[in-house]
């Protein structure tokens, strides 16, 4: 699997820096409004929880995929245990749930783990 191959390279400083620059951790509802809903850049929202095994695999992998888009898309991480209100508002009923938000609207969504080719198609569709 491609994500396992990339894990060996995760120690490279440039990849780590780019991943951090394109990933935000949501602090509260107003932060979500400002950084996701009002974003001029398309946003991939990763609803996750610390106790969710598939989330712990998908999250870092999705971060790397988003970083490869070179700023054309941003990733926002929402811990549902800290932000249950956002999970309810966006009808998150299973984890991981990933939303694609463009111009404040949810334009695509998936639930569960996806492989690199599926994630690439998801991101390309969002970026347009």
XYZ file of C-alpha atoms in Angstrom:
128
model
C 0.000 0.000 0.000
C 1.247 3.445 -0.949
C 0.613 5.003 2.460
C 2.940 2.503 4.101
C 5.688 3.276 1.612
C 5.339 7.010 2.294
C 5.535 6.432 6.048
C 9.212 5.524 5.688
C 9.845 8.994 4.236
C 7.848 10.869 6.879
C 11.018 11.972 8.658
C 12.004 14.294 5.835
C 11.825 17.822 7.136
C 10.369 19.391 3.960
C 7.427 16.991 3.832
C 6.657 17.535 7.504
C 6.844 21.310 7.134
C 4.523 21.347 4.138
C 2.024 19.081 5.904
C 1.910 21.435 8.892
C 1.440 24.489 6.662
C -1.630 22.976 4.981
C -3.274 21.465 8.078
C -5.217 23.285 10.763
C -6.718 22.007 14.006
C -10.126 23.483 14.706
C -10.366 25.124 18.140
C -14.102 25.956 18.320
C -17.187 26.810 16.261
C -16.092 30.326 15.385
C -12.663 29.038 14.361
C -14.413 26.538 12.053
C -16.527 29.341 10.583
C -13.494 31.569 9.987
C -11.010 28.987 8.716
C -13.292 26.513 6.906
C -16.649 27.996 5.938
C -15.189 31.417 5.033
C -12.051 30.011 3.378
C -11.318 31.083 -0.184
C -9.304 27.859 -0.552
C -11.167 24.527 -0.699
C -11.002 22.638 2.608
C -10.939 18.933 3.414
C -12.443 18.455 6.878
C -11.358 15.333 8.753
C -13.809 14.478 11.541
C -11.967 12.039 13.803
C -11.432 10.847 17.380
C -8.349 9.701 19.269
C -9.941 6.315 20.028
C -10.768 5.632 16.349
C -8.243 3.187 14.821
C -9.054 3.916 11.142
C -8.844 7.656 11.925
C -5.288 7.250 13.215
C -4.312 5.666 9.893
C -6.267 7.958 7.557
C -5.374 11.283 9.223
C -1.606 11.324 8.609
C -2.055 9.804 5.168
C -4.640 12.427 4.191
C -2.339 15.184 5.519
C 0.422 14.059 3.163
C -1.965 13.862 0.212
C -3.221 17.404 0.923
C 0.351 18.714 1.302
C 1.168 17.390 -2.175
C -1.519 19.723 -3.591
C 0.803 22.681 -2.877
C -1.715 25.029 -1.279
C -4.627 24.358 -3.627
C -6.493 22.764 -0.714
C -6.265 22.957 3.090
C -7.044 20.255 5.639
C -8.956 20.979 8.850
C -9.037 18.414 11.648
C -12.048 18.247 13.960
C -11.932 16.000 17.024
C -15.564 14.998 17.565
C -15.033 14.444 21.291
C -14.056 18.110 21.640
C -16.488 19.478 19.038
C -19.621 17.341 19.155
C -21.652 20.376 18.050
C -19.841 20.470 14.689
C -20.223 16.703 14.275
C -23.972 17.043 14.830
C -24.254 20.080 12.553
C -22.502 18.223 9.708
C -24.377 14.953 10.375
C -21.315 12.897 11.227
C -22.606 9.461 12.245
C -19.480 7.312 11.724
C -15.717 7.806 11.777
C -13.666 8.801 10.002
C -15.902 11.178 8.053
C -14.234 13.501 5.561
C -16.014 16.463 3.990
C -14.980 18.547 1.007
C -16.012 22.176 1.524
C -15.771 24.793 -1.200
C -17.100 28.345 -0.877
C -18.738 27.376 2.420
C -20.717 24.456 0.963
C -20.209 20.712 1.425
C -19.576 19.484 -2.129
C -18.455 15.917 -1.391
C -18.103 13.482 1.490
C -16.827 10.018 2.348
C -16.947 7.797 5.404
C -14.263 5.243 6.285
C -10.789 4.578 4.975
C -9.830 5.268 1.343
C -6.697 4.302 -0.571
C -4.371 6.739 -2.337
C -6.044 6.554 -5.764
C -9.461 7.196 -4.198
C -8.130 10.104 -2.126
C -6.408 11.575 -5.148
C -9.675 11.490 -7.116
C -11.524 13.041 -4.139
C -8.986 15.917 -3.949
C -8.901 16.495 -7.715
C -12.700 16.744 -7.783
C -12.585 19.326 -4.963
C -9.829 21.403 -6.528
C -11.530 21.276 -9.925
